Amino acid sequence: MSWGSTTPLVEKSGWLENGDVHVTAVNALDQGFGFSFGDGSVLFVNGNGEKHKFASHEGAILCAASLGDRLVTAGDDGRVVVTAPDGTQTVIFEQFGRFFDQLATSSWGGIAFADGRKIFVVMPDPAKPSVTIERRYQASGSVGGLCFGPKGRKLAASRNNGASVYWVGTDRDAPDEYEWLGAHGPITWSPRGDFVVTSMQENALHVWRADNEKHGRMGGYPTRIKSMSWNPKGTALATSGSNSVVIWPFATKDGPIGQGAVQWPLNSDVALSQLSWHSTKDMILTGNYEGDVTLVREDGALVPVAKELGSVVTSVAFSKDGKSLAFGTDEGAYGVVACADL
């Protein structure tokens, strides 16, 4: 296994299956990975490669997030479910007719999910962790993305014409508003908490300083940006939406505002749909619209992980220990590969 090899890693150190069911997401758990699927099922793959699959929803799973060793899923059956690796399930919300397509979790146990303009938050009481607090908010526009801040006390929600930041860890109801005309989708906080970034329908990003003193547009993409991932230090943001990895600088007070991006090329004409930055190394896992999964390094070195899987790559992830990676596609191909030697 080495950089520059042309043989896909999955043939050397991994496995690939085709379940013929849409892969909604793959999330890194404390031990291994959790896959979620369009038929309402979830699959746990532990560090030894053992697999355990469970039915979780009566409809399609629309989004998923990790909660330590458990997997949180939301579906078009109006349910939000927490599933443990042994199959134990807890339904934390259920209402027929709801269509939860946005979901986020925090490191201390908070869970947020949204349907249209309605946002629901379930979290442990900071003063009494055994007590669960529930909060509900009404956004001013349809919610396109959710993300907790680094400390888990604030929740950012993208919406039409900007984003709102809710102080979920306090009794304050009024959010901080960040305005910019247009439809905003996926949203992310910088790991240091000093910036909020959204992806927009018009093939661009928008960034605000968290103090709301400055903001700016980050454009130049040929397609929509569906995936964003921070480097280990939180000083750079990698994005999909182009046939190379587009990386914006966030090391200074104003971050990318007024600055340009750099690109890590992939020697391909196909746009990227998903990506994930390794937690300790300067290498990025990418997936594109034709089913190619590739590792890329800053100096341009490449390693194919899997080739021509037949449909768009819908999710990629590194394990929490960084020793393995996983991927899934729209038409049901999914796999796990060891990458500790790279």
mmCIF file of C-alpha atoms in Angstrom:
data_model
loop_
_atom_site.group_PDB
_atom_site.id
_atom_site.type_symbol
_atom_site.label_atom_id
_atom_site.label_comp_id
_atom_site.label_asym_id
_atom_site.label_seq_id
_atom_site.Cartn_x
_atom_site.Cartn_y
_atom_site.Cartn_z
ATOM 1 C CA MET A 1 0.000 0.000 0.000
ATOM 2 C CA SER A 2 1.653 3.240 -1.130
ATOM 3 C CA TRP A 3 0.921 6.631 -2.652
ATOM 4 C CA GLY A 4 0.973 6.495 -6.462
ATOM 5 C CA SER A 5 -0.324 2.945 -6.651
ATOM 6 C CA THR A 6 -2.954 2.355 -9.364
ATOM 7 C CA THR A 7 -4.561 -0.701 -7.743
ATOM 8 C CA PRO A 8 -7.622 0.294 -5.675
ATOM 9 C CA LEU A 9 -7.067 -0.079 -1.934
ATOM 10 C CA VAL A 10 -10.331 -1.962 -1.547
ATOM 11 C CA GLU A 11 -8.768 -4.866 -3.482
ATOM 12 C CA LYS A 12 -5.767 -4.990 -1.113
ATOM 13 C CA SER A 13 -7.043 -4.167 2.331
ATOM 14 C CA GLY A 14 -10.812 -3.875 2.416
ATOM 15 C CA TRP A 15 -14.177 -5.135 1.313
ATOM 16 C CA LEU A 16 -16.930 -3.940 -0.994
ATOM 17 C CA GLU A 17 -20.586 -4.978 -1.094
ATOM 18 C CA ASN A 18 -23.595 -3.949 -3.141
ATOM 19 C CA GLY A 19 -26.856 -3.928 -1.232
ATOM 20 C CA ASP A 20 -28.889 -2.394 -4.087
ATOM 21 C CA VAL A 21 -30.257 0.122 -1.569
ATOM 22 C CA HIS A 22 -29.373 3.818 -1.428
ATOM 23 C CA VAL A 23 -26.675 4.557 1.155
ATOM 24 C CA THR A 24 -27.877 7.634 3.028
ATOM 25 C CA ALA A 25 -24.725 8.132 5.100
ATOM 26 C CA VAL A 26 -21.754 6.511 6.761
ATOM 27 C CA ASN A 27 -20.681 7.899 10.150
ATOM 28 C CA ALA A 28 -17.589 7.222 12.240
ATOM 29 C CA LEU A 29 -18.489 5.809 15.669
ATOM 30 C CA ASP A 30 -16.307 5.238 18.725
ATOM 31 C CA GLN A 31 -15.741 1.714 17.410
ATOM 32 C CA GLY A 32 -15.946 1.401 13.630
ATOM 33 C CA PHE A 33 -18.693 2.777 11.395
ATOM 34 C CA GLY A 34 -22.477 3.097 11.215
ATOM 35 C CA PHE A 35 -24.152 2.917 7.787
ATOM 36 C CA SER A 36 -27.738 4.055 7.203
ATOM 37 C CA PHE A 37 -29.852 3.087 4.199
ATOM 38 C CA GLY A 38 -32.847 4.124 2.139
ATOM 39 C CA ASP A 39 -34.836 1.062 3.230
ATOM 40 C CA GLY A 40 -34.781 2.184 6.877
ATOM 41 C CA SER A 41 -32.045 -0.175 8.053
ATOM 42 C CA VAL A 42 -28.739 0.537 9.784
ATOM 43 C CA LEU A 43 -25.500 -1.460 9.712
ATOM 44 C CA PHE A 44 -22.752 -1.412 12.356
ATOM 45 C CA VAL A 45 -19.221 -2.458 11.357
ATOM 46 C CA ASN A 46 -16.857 -2.699 14.330
ATOM 47 C CA GLY A 47 -13.065 -2.468 14.381
ATOM 48 C CA ASN A 48 -12.753 -6.220 13.803
ATOM 49 C CA GLY A 49 -14.882 -6.040 10.667
ATOM 50 C CA GLU A 50 -17.896 -7.725 12.293
ATOM 51 C CA LYS A 51 -21.245 -6.554 10.865
ATOM 52 C CA HIS A 52 -24.623 -6.252 12.577
ATOM 53 C CA LYS A 53 -27.694 -4.965 10.718
ATOM 54 C CA PHE A 54 -30.992 -3.806 12.235
ATOM 55 C CA ALA A 55 -34.311 -2.398 10.996
ATOM 56 C CA SER A 56 -34.671 1.142 12.330
ATOM 57 C CA HIS A 57 -37.356 3.034 10.370
ATOM 58 C CA GLU A 58 -40.533 2.150 8.508
ATOM 59 C CA GLY A 59 -39.535 4.432 5.641
ATOM 60 C CA ALA A 60 -36.337 5.840 4.210
ATOM 61 C CA ILE A 61 -33.602 7.202 6.456
ATOM 62 C CA LEU A 62 -33.030 10.779 5.315
ATOM 63 C CA CYS A 63 -30.078 11.758 7.501
ATOM 64 C CA ALA A 64 -27.825 10.351 10.221
ATOM 65 C CA ALA A 65 -25.185 11.421 12.748
ATOM 66 C CA SER A 66 -22.943 9.715 15.281
ATOM 67 C CA LEU A 67 -23.444 9.957 19.051
ATOM 68 C CA GLY A 68 -20.376 8.261 20.528
ATOM 69 C CA ASP A 69 -20.821 4.555 19.903
ATOM 70 C CA ARG A 70 -24.465 5.015 18.813
ATOM 71 C CA LEU A 71 -26.075 6.072 15.548
ATOM 72 C CA VAL A 72 -28.852 8.683 15.383
ATOM 73 C CA THR A 73 -31.146 8.531 12.349
ATOM 74 C CA ALA A 74 -34.140 10.556 11.142
ATOM 75 C CA GLY A 75 -36.589 9.427 8.512
ATOM 76 C CA ASP A 76 -39.674 10.111 6.470
ATOM 77 C CA ASP A 77 -41.686 8.024 8.968
ATOM 78 C CA GLY A 78 -41.581 10.989 11.345
ATOM 79 C CA ARG A 79 -39.238 9.277 13.794
ATOM 80 C CA VAL A 80 -35.826 10.072 15.233
ATOM 81 C CA VAL A 81 -34.139 6.926 16.539
ATOM 82 C CA VAL A 82 -30.938 6.235 18.477
ATOM 83 C CA THR A 83 -29.524 2.749 17.769
ATOM 84 C CA ALA A 84 -26.719 1.091 19.753
ATOM 85 C CA PRO A 85 -24.312 -1.484 18.257
ATOM 86 C CA ASP A 86 -26.180 -4.297 20.058
ATOM 87 C CA GLY A 87 -29.438 -3.281 18.350
ATOM 88 C CA THR A 88 -30.971 -1.513 21.345
ATOM 89 C CA GLN A 89 -33.119 1.340 20.034
ATOM 90 C CA THR A 90 -34.580 4.454 21.627
ATOM 91 C CA VAL A 91 -37.184 6.523 19.786
ATOM 92 C CA ILE A 92 -36.558 10.080 20.961
ATOM 93 C CA PHE A 93 -39.249 11.678 18.799
ATOM 94 C CA GLU A 94 -42.178 10.362 16.768
ATOM 95 C CA GLN A 95 -44.925 12.247 14.958
ATOM 96 C CA PHE A 96 -46.668 10.902 11.871
ATOM 97 C CA GLY A 97 -46.459 13.285 8.926
ATOM 98 C CA ARG A 98 -43.135 14.823 9.941
ATOM 99 C CA PHE A 99 -40.311 14.657 7.409
ATOM 100 C CA PHE A 100 -37.027 15.105 9.249
ATOM 101 C CA ASP A 101 -34.307 15.786 6.679
ATOM 102 C CA GLN A 102 -31.835 17.708 8.869
ATOM 103 C CA LEU A 103 -29.996 16.332 11.890
ATOM 104 C CA ALA A 104 -27.009 17.242 14.060
ATOM 105 C CA THR A 105 -25.411 15.927 17.259
ATOM 106 C CA SER A 106 -23.005 17.456 19.780
ATOM 107 C CA SER A 107 -20.105 15.809 21.590
ATOM 108 C CA TRP A 108 -21.886 16.092 24.978
ATOM 109 C CA GLY A 109 -25.119 14.401 23.844
ATOM 110 C CA GLY A 110 -27.275 17.089 22.233
ATOM 111 C CA ILE A 111 -29.464 16.066 19.287
ATOM 112 C CA ALA A 112 -31.142 18.570 16.941
ATOM 113 C CA PHE A 113 -33.448 17.786 14.035
ATOM 114 C CA ALA A 114 -35.631 19.841 11.715
ATOM 115 C CA ASP A 115 -38.662 19.587 9.468
ATOM 116 C CA GLY A 116 -39.359 22.672 7.353
ATOM 117 C CA ARG A 117 -39.099 25.684 9.663
ATOM 118 C CA LYS A 118 -39.490 23.688 12.888
ATOM 119 C CA ILE A 119 -36.361 22.844 14.888
ATOM 120 C CA PHE A 120 -36.353 20.382 17.810
ATOM 121 C CA VAL A 121 -33.496 19.995 20.308
ATOM 122 C CA VAL A 122 -33.073 17.217 22.888
ATOM 123 C CA MET A 123 -30.100 17.455 25.233
ATOM 124 C CA PRO A 124 -28.934 16.577 28.747
ATOM 125 C CA ASP A 125 -29.259 19.314 31.382
ATOM 126 C CA PRO A 126 -25.739 20.732 31.969
ATOM 127 C CA ALA A 127 -26.488 20.904 35.739
ATOM 128 C CA LYS A 128 -28.135 17.452 35.933
ATOM 129 C CA PRO A 129 -26.947 15.192 33.074
ATOM 130 C CA SER A 130 -29.559 12.566 33.980
ATOM 131 C CA VAL A 131 -32.317 15.078 33.116
ATOM 132 C CA THR A 132 -33.268 15.666 29.475
ATOM 133 C CA ILE A 133 -34.139 19.153 28.231
ATOM 134 C CA GLU A 134 -36.283 19.720 25.157
ATOM 135 C CA ARG A 135 -36.396 22.969 23.197
ATOM 136 C CA ARG A 136 -38.317 23.973 20.082
ATOM 137 C CA TYR A 137 -37.696 26.856 17.708
ATOM 138 C CA GLN A 138 -39.381 28.278 14.610
ATOM 139 C CA ALA A 139 -36.911 29.446 11.950
ATOM 140 C CA SER A 140 -37.792 32.379 9.688
ATOM 141 C CA GLY A 141 -37.266 30.162 6.619
ATOM 142 C CA SER A 142 -37.056 26.479 5.708
ATOM 143 C CA VAL A 143 -34.036 24.893 7.426
ATOM 144 C CA GLY A 144 -31.348 23.657 5.012
ATOM 145 C CA GLY A 145 -28.733 22.486 7.509
ATOM 146 C CA LEU A 146 -27.936 22.140 11.225
ATOM 147 C CA CYS A 147 -24.648 22.177 13.114
ATOM 148 C CA PHE A 148 -23.765 22.518 16.818
ATOM 149 C CA GLY A 149 -20.966 24.885 17.812
ATOM 150 C CA PRO A 150 -17.718 23.396 19.133
ATOM 151 C CA LYS A 151 -18.869 23.641 22.782
ATOM 152 C CA GLY A 152 -22.365 22.333 21.984
ATOM 153 C CA ARG A 153 -24.121 25.328 23.594
ATOM 154 C CA LYS A 154 -25.116 26.975 20.301
ATOM 155 C CA LEU A 155 -26.918 25.537 17.286
ATOM 156 C CA ALA A 156 -26.521 27.040 13.810
ATOM 157 C CA ALA A 157 -29.362 26.540 11.325
ATOM 158 C CA SER A 158 -29.113 27.613 7.691
ATOM 159 C CA ARG A 159 -32.329 28.885 6.070
ATOM 160 C CA ASN A 160 -33.602 31.011 3.238
ATOM 161 C CA ASN A 161 -31.678 34.311 3.218
ATOM 162 C CA GLY A 162 -29.055 33.391 5.793
ATOM 163 C CA ALA A 163 -28.532 31.502 9.024
ATOM 164 C CA SER A 164 -29.709 31.676 12.644
ATOM 165 C CA VAL A 165 -27.701 30.757 15.733
ATOM 166 C CA TYR A 166 -29.769 29.517 18.705
ATOM 167 C CA TRP A 167 -28.440 29.583 22.263
ATOM 168 C CA VAL A 168 -29.701 26.086 23.114
ATOM 169 C CA GLY A 169 -27.670 25.856 26.315
ATOM 170 C CA THR A 170 -29.458 28.870 27.833
ATOM 171 C CA ASP A 171 -33.005 30.183 28.337
ATOM 172 C CA ARG A 172 -32.524 32.756 25.592
ATOM 173 C CA ASP A 173 -35.096 32.239 22.812
ATOM 174 C CA ALA A 174 -34.095 34.927 20.272
ATOM 175 C CA PRO A 175 -31.394 33.723 17.870
ATOM 176 C CA ASP A 176 -28.492 35.673 16.424
ATOM 177 C CA GLU A 177 -29.313 36.341 12.766
ATOM 178 C CA TYR A 178 -26.803 36.207 9.910
ATOM 179 C CA GLU A 179 -28.330 37.582 6.725
ATOM 180 C CA TRP A 180 -27.512 37.008 3.047
ATOM 181 C CA LEU A 181 -30.054 36.665 0.243
ATOM 182 C CA GLY A 182 -30.462 33.202 -1.264
ATOM 183 C CA ALA A 183 -31.150 29.595 -0.313
ATOM 184 C CA HIS A 184 -28.604 28.196 2.166
ATOM 185 C CA GLY A 185 -28.033 24.446 2.658
ATOM 186 C CA PRO A 186 -25.283 22.528 4.497
ATOM 187 C CA ILE A 187 -23.742 24.541 7.344
ATOM 188 C CA THR A 188 -20.586 24.179 9.443
ATOM 189 C CA TRP A 189 -18.885 25.895 12.389
ATOM 190 C CA SER A 190 -15.127 26.293 12.369
ATOM 191 C CA PRO A 191 -13.589 24.055 15.083
ATOM 192 C CA ARG A 192 -12.391 27.189 16.925
ATOM 193 C CA GLY A 193 -15.902 28.653 16.837
ATOM 194 C CA ASP A 194 -14.886 31.843 15.043
ATOM 195 C CA PHE A 195 -16.684 31.334 11.697
ATOM 196 C CA VAL A 196 -19.968 29.974 10.328
ATOM 197 C CA VAL A 197 -20.059 28.792 6.696
ATOM 198 C CA THR A 198 -23.042 27.792 4.546
ATOM 199 C CA SER A 199 -23.317 26.206 1.110
ATOM 200 C CA MET A 200 -25.753 27.940 -1.249
ATOM 201 C CA GLN A 201 -27.861 26.743 -4.177
ATOM 202 C CA GLU A 202 -26.053 29.091 -6.542
ATOM 203 C CA ASN A 203 -22.765 27.120 -6.436
ATOM 204 C CA ALA A 204 -21.110 29.253 -3.774
ATOM 205 C CA LEU A 205 -20.346 29.376 -0.070
ATOM 206 C CA HIS A 206 -21.064 32.224 2.312
ATOM 207 C CA VAL A 207 -18.986 32.890 5.422
ATOM 208 C CA TRP A 208 -19.682 35.042 8.491
ATOM 209 C CA ARG A 209 -17.331 35.829 11.319
ATOM 210 C CA ALA A 210 -19.052 34.513 14.431
ATOM 211 C CA ASP A 211 -19.119 38.049 15.867
ATOM 212 C CA ASN A 212 -21.164 38.988 12.753
ATOM 213 C CA GLU A 213 -18.841 41.919 12.043
ATOM 214 C CA LYS A 214 -17.837 40.700 8.564
ATOM 215 C CA HIS A 215 -19.049 38.258 5.967
ATOM 216 C CA GLY A 216 -18.200 37.311 2.411
ATOM 217 C CA ARG A 217 -18.977 35.170 -0.616
ATOM 218 C CA MET A 218 -16.748 32.282 -1.708
ATOM 219 C CA GLY A 219 -17.536 31.388 -5.317
ATOM 220 C CA GLY A 220 -16.078 29.937 -8.511
ATOM 221 C CA TYR A 221 -17.614 26.451 -8.313
ATOM 222 C CA PRO A 222 -19.076 24.621 -11.351
ATOM 223 C CA THR A 223 -21.569 22.623 -9.225
ATOM 224 C CA ARG A 224 -23.235 22.826 -5.816
ATOM 225 C CA ILE A 225 -21.079 22.235 -2.765
ATOM 226 C CA LYS A 226 -22.579 19.291 -0.868
ATOM 227 C CA SER A 227 -19.665 18.493 1.419
ATOM 228 C CA MET A 228 -17.283 20.505 3.641
ATOM 229 C CA SER A 229 -14.547 19.253 6.000
ATOM 230 C CA TRP A 230 -12.057 21.051 8.288
ATOM 231 C CA ASN A 231 -8.348 20.271 8.606
ATOM 232 C CA PRO A 232 -7.066 18.972 11.993
ATOM 233 C CA LYS A 233 -6.064 22.462 13.209
ATOM 234 C CA GLY A 234 -9.254 24.169 12.018
ATOM 235 C CA THR A 235 -7.254 26.573 9.870
ATOM 236 C CA ALA A 236 -8.523 25.405 6.458
ATOM 237 C CA LEU A 237 -11.806 24.163 4.986
ATOM 238 C CA ALA A 238 -11.910 21.612 2.162
ATOM 239 C CA THR A 239 -14.953 21.642 -0.116
ATOM 240 C CA SER A 240 -16.490 19.574 -2.916
ATOM 241 C CA GLY A 241 -18.256 21.099 -5.930
ATOM 242 C CA SER A 242 -15.291 20.988 -8.318
ATOM 243 C CA ASN A 243 -13.156 18.298 -9.977
ATOM 244 C CA SER A 244 -10.394 19.140 -7.490
ATOM 245 C CA VAL A 245 -10.472 19.700 -3.747
ATOM 246 C CA VAL A 246 -10.998 23.437 -3.136
ATOM 247 C CA ILE A 247 -9.422 24.636 0.131
ATOM 248 C CA TRP A 248 -10.117 28.002 1.802
ATOM 249 C CA PRO A 249 -7.835 29.630 4.428
ATOM 250 C CA PHE A 250 -9.176 30.259 7.972
ATOM 251 C CA ALA A 251 -5.964 30.935 9.915
ATOM 252 C CA THR A 252 -6.405 34.716 10.175
ATOM 253 C CA LYS A 253 -8.982 36.936 11.910
ATOM 254 C CA ASP A 254 -10.999 37.426 8.695
ATOM 255 C CA GLY A 255 -10.419 33.917 7.348
ATOM 256 C CA PRO A 256 -11.228 33.609 3.624
ATOM 257 C CA ILE A 257 -12.927 37.026 3.394
ATOM 258 C CA GLY A 258 -11.073 38.805 0.583
ATOM 259 C CA GLN A 259 -8.779 35.807 0.078
ATOM 260 C CA GLY A 260 -8.530 33.136 -2.637
ATOM 261 C CA ALA A 261 -8.652 29.348 -2.441
ATOM 262 C CA VAL A 262 -6.047 26.728 -3.343
ATOM 263 C CA GLN A 263 -6.778 23.433 -5.059
ATOM 264 C CA TRP A 264 -5.549 19.864 -4.643
ATOM 265 C CA PRO A 265 -5.922 18.331 -8.138
ATOM 266 C CA LEU A 266 -7.271 14.832 -8.756
ATOM 267 C CA ASN A 267 -6.498 14.413 -12.488
ATOM 268 C CA SER A 268 -10.192 13.943 -13.237
ATOM 269 C CA ASP A 269 -12.925 15.876 -15.066
ATOM 270 C CA VAL A 270 -15.624 14.611 -12.712
ATOM 271 C CA ALA A 271 -16.870 16.857 -9.903
ATOM 272 C CA LEU A 272 -16.555 15.751 -6.288
ATOM 273 C CA SER A 273 -19.715 15.004 -4.334
ATOM 274 C CA GLN A 274 -18.225 14.136 -0.918
ATOM 275 C CA LEU A 275 -14.994 14.539 1.029
ATOM 276 C CA SER A 276 -13.505 14.135 4.505
ATOM 277 C CA TRP A 277 -10.216 15.417 5.950
ATOM 278 C CA HIS A 278 -8.173 12.928 8.014
ATOM 279 C CA SER A 279 -8.128 13.764 11.737
ATOM 280 C CA THR A 280 -4.314 13.871 12.064
ATOM 281 C CA LYS A 281 -2.794 13.712 8.557
ATOM 282 C CA ASP A 282 -2.897 16.115 5.623
ATOM 283 C CA MET A 283 -4.818 13.742 3.369
ATOM 284 C CA ILE A 284 -8.406 13.955 2.157
ATOM 285 C CA LEU A 285 -10.817 11.180 1.222
ATOM 286 C CA THR A 286 -12.942 12.104 -1.798
ATOM 287 C CA GLY A 287 -15.890 10.645 -3.721
ATOM 288 C CA ASN A 288 -17.243 11.868 -7.062
ATOM 289 C CA TYR A 289 -20.401 11.758 -9.206
ATOM 290 C CA GLU A 290 -19.260 8.664 -11.163
ATOM 291 C CA GLY A 291 -18.517 6.467 -8.166
ATOM 292 C CA ASP A 292 -14.764 6.930 -7.819
ATOM 293 C CA VAL A 293 -13.343 7.087 -4.273
ATOM 294 C CA THR A 294 -9.811 8.516 -4.034
ATOM 295 C CA LEU A 295 -7.323 9.660 -1.399
ATOM 296 C CA VAL A 296 -5.397 12.835 -2.226
ATOM 297 C CA ARG A 297 -2.450 14.552 -0.547
ATOM 298 C CA GLU A 298 -1.377 18.221 -0.685
ATOM 299 C CA ASP A 299 1.607 17.428 -2.954
ATOM 300 C CA GLY A 300 -0.760 15.894 -5.523
ATOM 301 C CA ALA A 301 -0.103 12.249 -4.659
ATOM 302 C CA LEU A 302 -3.142 10.027 -5.178
ATOM 303 C CA VAL A 303 -4.316 6.552 -4.211
ATOM 304 C CA PRO A 304 -7.527 5.057 -5.673
ATOM 305 C CA VAL A 305 -9.724 3.517 -3.002
ATOM 306 C CA ALA A 306 -12.483 2.195 -5.297
ATOM 307 C CA LYS A 307 -13.239 2.861 -8.962
ATOM 308 C CA GLU A 308 -16.387 3.166 -11.076
ATOM 309 C CA LEU A 309 -18.910 2.083 -8.456
ATOM 310 C CA GLY A 310 -21.710 2.997 -10.849
ATOM 311 C CA SER A 311 -23.397 5.938 -9.135
ATOM 312 C CA VAL A 312 -22.684 9.096 -7.190
ATOM 313 C CA VAL A 313 -20.775 8.704 -3.922
ATOM 314 C CA THR A 314 -23.192 9.851 -1.199
ATOM 315 C CA SER A 315 -20.930 9.639 1.859
ATOM 316 C CA VAL A 316 -17.294 9.106 2.918
ATOM 317 C CA ALA A 317 -15.686 9.011 6.372
ATOM 318 C CA PHE A 318 -12.494 8.170 8.228
ATOM 319 C CA SER A 319 -12.722 6.150 11.430
ATOM 320 C CA LYS A 320 -12.101 8.100 14.651
ATOM 321 C CA ASP A 321 -8.668 6.479 15.089
ATOM 322 C CA GLY A 322 -7.842 7.306 11.452
ATOM 323 C CA LYS A 323 -6.838 3.732 10.659
ATOM 324 C CA SER A 324 -9.684 2.918 8.290
ATOM 325 C CA LEU A 325 -12.156 4.611 5.963
ATOM 326 C CA ALA A 326 -15.634 3.916 4.612
ATOM 327 C CA PHE A 327 -17.811 4.994 1.706
ATOM 328 C CA GLY A 328 -21.274 4.483 0.194
ATOM 329 C CA THR A 329 -23.102 5.304 -3.043
ATOM 330 C CA ASP A 330 -26.550 6.263 -4.291
ATOM 331 C CA GLU A 331 -27.255 2.795 -5.767
ATOM 332 C CA GLY A 332 -26.027 0.782 -2.801
ATOM 333 C CA ALA A 333 -22.291 0.051 -3.094
ATOM 334 C CA TYR A 334 -20.494 0.416 0.243
ATOM 335 C CA GLY A 335 -17.263 -0.689 1.811
ATOM 336 C CA VAL A 336 -14.565 -0.305 4.447
ATOM 337 C CA VAL A 337 -10.804 -0.127 3.794
ATOM 338 C CA ALA A 338 -7.752 -0.117 6.113
ATOM 339 C CA CYS A 339 -5.502 2.918 5.548
ATOM 340 C CA ALA A 340 -3.188 3.022 8.590
ATOM 341 C CA ASP A 341 -0.062 2.491 6.462
ATOM 342 C CA LEU A 342 -0.544 5.628 4.363
#
